[in-house]
Amino acid sequence: MEIERRLVLEVVRVTEQAALAASRLAGKGDKEAVDEAGTQAMRRVLNELPIKGTVVIGEGEMDEAPMLYIGEVLGQGGVEVDIAVDPVEGTTTAAKGLPNAVTVIAISEKGGLFHAPDMYMEKLIVPPPAAGLVDLSWPVSANLKALALALQRSVEDLVVVVLDRPRHERLIREIREAGARVKLISDGDVIAALAAAIRGTGVHAVMGIGGAPEGVLAAAALKCLGGEIQARFTPQNEEERARLKAMGGDENRIYRTEDLAPGREIVFAATGITDGDILQGVRFFGGGARTHSIVLGHATRTVRFIDSIHLFETEARVTIRV
């Protein structure tokens, strides 16, 4: 448990600083600027850590991203780790000042996170009571019945998160015809995965096609929480199909949580940029700001919600009402 014990608070500092930087531009309508601010801050803090970290899920390949690119090595040297990041999950959401924009990171020992290509992936995400009781190859109605049984409720009580995309018209219709309700989101299926795995959020599952890199980040969080993701790559053309094969992936295989996040030691952290279902967004006050984060450790079996006050000026006054 060396990685988790040494890095858990350092990892949340990475997401806090990225959220602080990105939130300065939230609501200003420029998603590229929001993403760049979060990325720069995240890279700066990662380079301060006592690690030799390799980015396996990042902003793109070396020729696509100037920083936090796949294969980039970060840190001051020390324990070797793999890093998966999304400096701003929901760039459009953040740019518009809408809910549930977050900054996300997962760290594991070498080989502990699947090196997923940047393409689409079909996903089924369920909370801990339903882990092992659903199957991505089943019809939607069958999975909803199994989920309802696991949660000891009726299908009509279930809420399923789906990305609001034209490709999901049939899926949405099937969920509604089965009796469950649909919660459409514009972005952010990693935070949706967290919501499905945490009791009391009003979300019971996530279904549909989203990004494969986000699937790995979701798997890291779900492994820590005991939930489950099942996923299948859906390449859109022959180029993506060849790339998937070159990276050791199989479009006919259903990948499970352990396949996407096989690490023994995993630290996952997310900090809110804007207010959301689980995390509050950054709140600025005279001379400082307040952030809200969740940090998960797999080996240590810990879930921490961290409420931090960041003082930019020594004379800043802080008043907390609980």
CSV table of C-alpha atoms in Angstrom, one decimal:
chain,number,residue,atom,x,y,z
A,1,MET,CA,0.0,0.0,0.0
A,2,GLU,CA,3.1,2.2,-0.4
A,3,ILE,CA,1.7,4.1,-3.4
A,4,GLU,CA,-1.6,5.0,-1.7
A,5,ARG,CA,-0.2,5.9,1.6
A,6,ARG,CA,2.5,8.1,0.1
A,7,LEU,CA,0.5,9.7,-2.7
A,8,VAL,CA,-3.2,10.0,-1.7
A,9,LEU,CA,-3.0,13.6,-0.4
A,10,GLU,CA,-0.5,14.6,-3.2
A,11,VAL,CA,-2.9,13.3,-5.8
A,12,VAL,CA,-5.8,15.4,-4.6
A,13,ARG,CA,-3.5,18.4,-4.7
A,14,VAL,CA,-3.2,17.8,-8.4
A,15,THR,CA,-6.9,17.9,-9.0
A,16,GLU,CA,-7.5,20.8,-6.7
A,17,GLN,CA,-5.0,23.0,-8.5
A,18,ALA,CA,-6.4,22.0,-11.9
A,19,ALA,CA,-9.9,22.8,-10.7
A,20,LEU,CA,-8.8,26.2,-9.3
A,21,ALA,CA,-7.2,27.1,-12.6
A,22,ALA,CA,-10.0,25.9,-14.8
A,23,SER,CA,-12.7,27.5,-12.7
A,24,ARG,CA,-11.3,30.9,-13.4
A,25,LEU,CA,-12.5,30.4,-16.9
A,26,ALA,CA,-15.7,28.5,-16.2
A,27,GLY,CA,-18.7,30.2,-17.7
A,28,LYS,CA,-16.7,32.3,-20.2
A,29,GLY,CA,-17.6,30.3,-23.2
A,30,ASP,CA,-14.1,29.1,-24.3
A,31,LYS,CA,-13.7,25.4,-23.8
A,32,GLU,CA,-10.2,25.3,-25.2
A,33,ALA,CA,-9.0,27.9,-22.7
A,34,VAL,CA,-10.7,26.0,-19.8
A,35,ASP,CA,-9.0,22.8,-20.8
A,36,GLU,CA,-5.6,24.4,-21.3
A,37,ALA,CA,-5.7,26.1,-17.9
A,38,GLY,CA,-6.6,22.8,-16.2
A,39,THR,CA,-4.0,20.9,-18.1
A,40,GLN,CA,-1.2,23.3,-17.4
A,41,ALA,CA,-2.0,23.4,-13.6
A,42,MET,CA,-2.2,19.6,-13.5
A,43,ARG,CA,1.1,19.1,-15.3
A,44,ARG,CA,2.9,21.6,-13.0
A,45,VAL,CA,1.8,19.8,-9.8
A,46,LEU,CA,2.5,16.3,-11.2
A,47,ASN,CA,6.0,17.4,-12.0
A,48,GLU,CA,6.5,18.4,-8.3
A,49,LEU,CA,5.6,14.9,-7.0
A,50,PRO,CA,8.1,12.2,-5.9
A,51,ILE,CA,7.2,9.9,-8.7
A,52,LYS,CA,8.3,8.7,-12.1
A,53,GLY,CA,4.9,8.7,-13.7
A,54,THR,CA,4.0,7.7,-17.3
A,55,VAL,CA,0.8,9.1,-18.8
A,56,VAL,CA,-1.2,6.2,-20.2
A,57,ILE,CA,-4.5,8.1,-20.5
A,58,GLY,CA,-4.1,11.8,-21.4
A,59,GLU,CA,-4.8,14.6,-23.7
A,60,GLY,CA,-3.8,12.6,-26.8
A,61,GLU,CA,-0.7,11.3,-28.6
A,62,MET,CA,2.5,13.3,-28.6
A,63,ASP,CA,1.7,14.9,-32.0
A,64,GLU,CA,-1.8,15.9,-30.8
A,65,ALA,CA,-1.2,17.3,-27.4
A,66,PRO,CA,1.6,19.7,-26.2
A,67,MET,CA,1.4,18.4,-22.6
A,68,LEU,CA,0.0,15.4,-20.6
A,69,TYR,CA,0.3,13.5,-23.9
A,70,ILE,CA,0.3,9.7,-23.8
A,71,GLY,CA,3.8,8.5,-22.9
A,72,GLU,CA,4.9,11.7,-21.3
A,73,VAL,CA,7.0,11.1,-18.1
A,74,LEU,CA,6.3,13.3,-15.1
A,75,GLY,CA,7.6,13.9,-11.6
A,76,GLN,CA,10.8,14.4,-9.6
A,77,GLY,CA,11.7,10.7,-9.8
A,78,GLY,CA,10.9,7.9,-7.3
A,79,VAL,CA,8.2,5.3,-7.3
A,80,GLU,CA,7.1,4.3,-10.9
A,81,VAL,CA,3.5,4.7,-11.6
A,82,ASP,CA,1.0,4.9,-14.5
A,83,ILE,CA,-1.2,8.0,-14.7
A,84,ALA,CA,-4.6,8.5,-16.3
A,85,VAL,CA,-5.9,12.1,-16.4
A,86,ASP,CA,-8.8,14.2,-17.6
A,87,PRO,CA,-7.8,17.7,-16.6
A,88,VAL,CA,-11.3,19.0,-17.3
A,89,GLU,CA,-14.0,16.4,-17.7
A,90,GLY,CA,-16.8,18.3,-19.5
A,91,THR,CA,-15.0,21.2,-21.2
A,92,THR,CA,-18.1,22.4,-22.8
A,93,THR,CA,-20.0,22.0,-19.5
A,94,ALA,CA,-17.4,24.1,-17.8
A,95,ALA,CA,-17.2,26.7,-20.5
A,96,LYS,CA,-21.0,27.2,-20.2
A,97,GLY,CA,-20.9,27.2,-16.4
A,98,LEU,CA,-23.2,24.1,-16.3
A,99,PRO,CA,-23.1,21.5,-13.5
A,100,ASN,CA,-20.8,18.5,-13.0
A,101,ALA,CA,-17.6,19.7,-14.6
A,102,VAL,CA,-14.7,18.1,-12.7
A,103,THR,CA,-11.0,17.4,-12.9
A,104,VAL,CA,-10.0,13.8,-12.6
A,105,ILE,CA,-6.9,11.6,-12.1
A,106,ALA,CA,-6.1,8.0,-11.4
A,107,ILE,CA,-2.6,6.7,-10.4
A,108,SER,CA,-1.6,3.0,-10.1
A,109,GLU,CA,1.6,0.9,-10.2
A,110,LYS,CA,3.1,0.2,-13.6
A,111,GLY,CA,0.7,-1.8,-15.7
A,112,GLY,CA,-2.2,-1.1,-13.3
A,113,LEU,CA,-4.3,0.9,-15.9
A,114,PHE,CA,-5.3,-0.2,-19.3
A,115,HIS,CA,-3.7,1.8,-22.1
A,116,ALA,CA,-6.9,2.5,-24.0
A,117,PRO,CA,-6.9,4.1,-27.5
A,118,ASP,CA,-8.8,7.3,-27.9
A,119,MET,CA,-12.0,5.9,-29.5
A,120,TYR,CA,-15.6,5.1,-28.5
A,121,MET,CA,-16.5,2.4,-26.1
A,122,GLU,CA,-19.9,0.9,-25.2
A,123,LYS,CA,-20.4,0.9,-21.4
A,124,LEU,CA,-22.6,-0.6,-18.7
A,125,ILE,CA,-21.9,0.7,-15.2
A,126,VAL,CA,-23.7,-0.5,-12.1
A,127,PRO,CA,-23.4,0.0,-8.3
A,128,PRO,CA,-21.8,-2.6,-5.9
A,129,PRO,CA,-24.9,-4.6,-5.2
A,130,ALA,CA,-25.3,-5.4,-8.9
A,131,ALA,CA,-21.7,-6.2,-9.7
A,132,GLY,CA,-21.5,-9.6,-11.4
A,133,LEU,CA,-25.2,-9.8,-11.9
A,134,VAL,CA,-25.5,-7.9,-15.3
A,135,ASP,CA,-24.1,-8.5,-18.7
A,136,LEU,CA,-23.4,-6.1,-21.5
A,137,SER,CA,-24.4,-8.7,-24.1
A,138,TRP,CA,-27.9,-9.0,-22.6
A,139,PRO,CA,-30.9,-6.9,-23.8
A,140,VAL,CA,-31.4,-3.6,-21.9
A,141,SER,CA,-34.6,-4.8,-20.3
A,142,ALA,CA,-32.8,-7.9,-18.9
A,143,ASN,CA,-30.1,-5.8,-17.3
A,144,LEU,CA,-32.6,-3.4,-15.8
A,145,LYS,CA,-34.5,-6.3,-14.3
A,146,ALA,CA,-31.3,-7.8,-12.8
A,147,LEU,CA,-30.3,-4.3,-11.5
A,148,ALA,CA,-33.7,-3.8,-9.9
A,149,LEU,CA,-33.6,-7.2,-8.2
A,150,ALA,CA,-30.1,-6.5,-6.9
A,151,LEU,CA,-31.2,-3.1,-5.5
A,152,GLN,CA,-34.4,-4.6,-4.1
A,153,ARG,CA,-36.7,-2.2,-6.0
A,154,SER,CA,-38.8,-2.1,-9.1
A,155,VAL,CA,-37.5,-1.2,-12.6
A,156,GLU,CA,-39.8,1.9,-12.4
A,157,ASP,CA,-37.6,3.1,-9.5
A,158,LEU,CA,-34.4,3.1,-11.5
A,159,VAL,CA,-32.7,6.1,-13.1
A,160,VAL,CA,-30.2,5.5,-15.9
A,161,VAL,CA,-27.7,8.1,-17.0
A,162,VAL,CA,-27.2,8.3,-20.8
A,163,LEU,CA,-25.1,10.8,-22.8
A,164,ASP,CA,-27.4,13.0,-24.8
A,165,ARG,CA,-26.4,12.0,-28.3
A,166,PRO,CA,-28.3,11.0,-31.5
A,167,ARG,CA,-26.6,7.6,-31.4
A,168,HIS,CA,-28.5,6.8,-28.2
A,169,GLU,CA,-32.1,7.3,-29.5
A,170,ARG,CA,-32.7,3.5,-29.6
A,171,LEU,CA,-31.1,2.9,-26.2
A,172,ILE,CA,-33.2,5.7,-24.6
A,173,ARG,CA,-36.3,4.3,-26.1
A,174,GLU,CA,-35.5,0.8,-24.8
A,175,ILE,CA,-34.8,2.0,-21.2
A,176,ARG,CA,-38.1,3.9,-21.1
A,177,GLU,CA,-40.1,1.0,-22.6
A,178,ALA,CA,-38.7,-1.2,-19.9
A,179,GLY,CA,-40.1,1.2,-17.3
A,180,ALA,CA,-37.0,3.0,-16.0
A,181,ARG,CA,-36.3,6.7,-16.3
A,182,VAL,CA,-33.5,8.3,-18.2
A,183,LYS,CA,-31.2,11.2,-17.0
A,184,LEU,CA,-29.6,12.8,-20.0
A,185,ILE,CA,-26.2,14.4,-19.6
A,186,SER,CA,-24.2,16.5,-22.1
A,187,ASP,CA,-20.8,15.4,-20.9
A,188,GLY,CA,-19.1,13.7,-18.0
A,189,ASP,CA,-19.5,10.0,-17.8
A,190,VAL,CA,-16.7,9.5,-15.2
A,191,ILE,CA,-18.6,11.6,-12.6
A,192,ALA,CA,-21.8,9.7,-13.7
A,193,ALA,CA,-20.0,6.5,-12.9
A,194,LEU,CA,-19.2,7.8,-9.5
A,195,ALA,CA,-22.8,8.8,-9.0
A,196,ALA,CA,-24.0,5.3,-9.9
A,197,ALA,CA,-21.6,3.7,-7.4
A,198,ILE,CA,-22.4,6.0,-4.5
A,199,ARG,CA,-25.6,5.4,-2.7
A,200,GLY,CA,-28.0,8.3,-2.3
A,201,THR,CA,-27.3,10.2,-5.6
A,202,GLY,CA,-30.5,9.1,-7.3
A,203,VAL,CA,-28.5,7.4,-10.1
A,204,HIS,CA,-28.5,3.6,-10.5
A,205,ALA,CA,-26.7,2.9,-13.7
A,206,VAL,CA,-24.9,4.4,-16.7
A,207,MET,CA,-25.4,3.0,-20.2
A,208,GLY,CA,-24.3,3.9,-23.7
A,209,ILE,CA,-21.3,4.8,-25.9
A,210,GLY,CA,-18.7,7.2,-24.6
A,211,GLY,CA,-14.9,7.7,-24.7
A,212,ALA,CA,-12.7,4.7,-24.0
A,213,PRO,CA,-10.2,6.8,-21.9
A,214,GLU,CA,-13.0,7.9,-19.7
A,215,GLY,CA,-13.9,4.2,-19.4
A,216,VAL,CA,-10.5,3.5,-17.8
A,217,LEU,CA,-10.9,6.4,-15.4
A,218,ALA,CA,-14.3,5.2,-14.5
A,219,ALA,CA,-13.0,1.6,-14.0
A,220,ALA,CA,-10.3,2.9,-11.5
A,221,ALA,CA,-13.0,4.6,-9.4
A,222,LEU,CA,-15.4,1.7,-9.6
A,223,LYS,CA,-12.8,-0.7,-8.5
A,224,CYS,CA,-12.2,1.4,-5.4
A,225,LEU,CA,-15.9,1.6,-4.7
A,226,GLY,CA,-16.9,-2.0,-5.5
A,227,GLY,CA,-19.0,-1.1,-8.5
A,228,GLU,CA,-18.7,-2.6,-12.0
A,229,ILE,CA,-18.1,-1.5,-15.5
A,230,GLN,CA,-18.4,-3.7,-18.5
A,231,ALA,CA,-17.3,-2.3,-21.8
A,232,ARG,CA,-16.7,-3.1,-25.5
A,233,PHE,CA,-14.6,-1.0,-27.9
A,234,THR,CA,-16.6,0.3,-30.9
A,235,PRO,CA,-14.1,1.5,-33.6
A,236,GLN,CA,-15.7,3.8,-36.2
A,237,ASN,CA,-13.4,2.9,-39.1
A,238,GLU,CA,-10.6,0.6,-40.3
A,239,GLU,CA,-8.0,3.0,-39.0
A,240,GLU,CA,-9.3,2.9,-35.5
A,241,ARG,CA,-9.8,-0.9,-35.8
A,242,ALA,CA,-6.1,-1.3,-36.8
A,243,ARG,CA,-5.0,1.0,-34.0
A,244,LEU,CA,-7.0,-1.0,-31.5
A,245,LYS,CA,-5.4,-4.2,-32.6
A,246,ALA,CA,-1.9,-2.7,-32.5
A,247,MET,CA,-2.5,-1.7,-28.9
A,248,GLY,CA,-3.6,-5.2,-27.9
A,249,GLY,CA,-7.3,-4.5,-27.8
A,250,ASP,CA,-10.1,-6.7,-29.1
A,251,GLU,CA,-13.4,-5.2,-30.4
A,252,ASN,CA,-15.3,-8.5,-29.8
A,253,ARG,CA,-14.3,-8.8,-26.2
A,254,ILE,CA,-16.2,-7.5,-23.2
A,255,TYR,CA,-13.8,-5.8,-20.8
A,256,ARG,CA,-14.6,-5.7,-17.1
A,257,THR,CA,-13.4,-3.6,-14.3
A,258,GLU,CA,-10.4,-5.8,-13.6
A,259,ASP,CA,-9.4,-5.7,-17.2
A,260,LEU,CA,-9.4,-1.9,-17.4
A,261,ALA,CA,-8.0,-1.3,-13.9
A,262,PRO,CA,-5.9,-4.4,-13.0
A,263,GLY,CA,-3.7,-2.5,-10.5
A,264,ARG,CA,-3.4,-3.7,-6.9
A,265,GLU,CA,-2.8,-0.1,-5.7
A,266,ILE,CA,-5.1,2.6,-7.2
A,267,VAL,CA,-5.6,6.2,-6.1
A,268,PHE,CA,-8.5,8.1,-7.8
A,269,ALA,CA,-9.3,11.7,-7.2
A,270,ALA,CA,-11.8,14.2,-8.6
A,271,THR,CA,-12.3,17.9,-7.7
A,272,GLY,CA,-15.4,19.9,-8.6
A,273,ILE,CA,-15.0,22.8,-11.0
A,274,THR,CA,-18.7,23.6,-11.1
A,275,ASP,CA,-21.4,22.4,-8.7
A,276,GLY,CA,-22.6,18.9,-9.3
A,277,ASP,CA,-24.4,15.8,-8.0
A,278,ILE,CA,-21.5,14.7,-5.8
A,279,LEU,CA,-19.0,17.6,-5.6
A,280,GLN,CA,-19.4,21.3,-5.1
A,281,GLY,CA,-17.6,23.6,-7.5
A,282,VAL,CA,-14.8,26.0,-6.7
A,283,ARG,CA,-16.0,28.9,-4.5
A,284,PHE,CA,-13.9,32.0,-4.5
A,285,PHE,CA,-13.8,34.5,-1.6
A,286,GLY,CA,-11.7,37.5,-0.9
A,287,GLY,CA,-8.1,36.3,-0.8
A,288,GLY,CA,-8.8,32.6,-1.3
A,289,ALA,CA,-11.0,29.8,-2.5
A,290,ARG,CA,-12.7,26.6,-1.3
A,291,THR,CA,-12.6,23.2,-3.2
A,292,HIS,CA,-14.5,20.0,-2.7
A,293,SER,CA,-12.9,16.7,-3.7
A,294,ILE,CA,-13.4,12.9,-3.5
A,295,VAL,CA,-10.3,10.6,-3.1
A,296,LEU,CA,-10.5,6.8,-3.3
A,297,GLY,CA,-7.9,4.2,-2.4
A,298,HIS,CA,-8.3,0.6,-3.5
A,299,ALA,CA,-5.8,-1.2,-1.3
A,300,THR,CA,-6.6,0.9,1.7
A,301,ARG,CA,-10.3,0.7,1.1
A,302,THR,CA,-10.9,4.3,1.9
A,303,VAL,CA,-13.2,7.0,0.6
A,304,ARG,CA,-12.4,10.5,1.5
A,305,PHE,CA,-14.4,13.7,0.8
A,306,ILE,CA,-12.0,16.6,1.3
A,307,ASP,CA,-13.1,20.2,1.8
A,308,SER,CA,-10.1,22.4,1.4
A,309,ILE,CA,-9.5,26.1,1.9
A,310,HIS,CA,-6.8,27.7,-0.2
A,311,LEU,CA,-5.5,31.0,1.1
A,312,PHE,CA,-4.0,33.2,-1.6
A,313,GLU,CA,-3.3,36.1,0.7
A,314,THR,CA,-2.2,35.8,4.3
A,315,GLU,CA,-4.8,38.3,5.5
A,316,ALA,CA,-7.7,36.4,4.0
A,317,ARG,CA,-10.6,35.9,6.3
A,318,VAL,CA,-12.4,32.6,6.3
A,319,THR,CA,-15.9,32.0,7.6
A,320,ILE,CA,-17.3,28.5,7.5
A,321,ARG,CA,-20.9,27.7,8.2
A,322,VAL,CA,-21.8,24.0,8.4
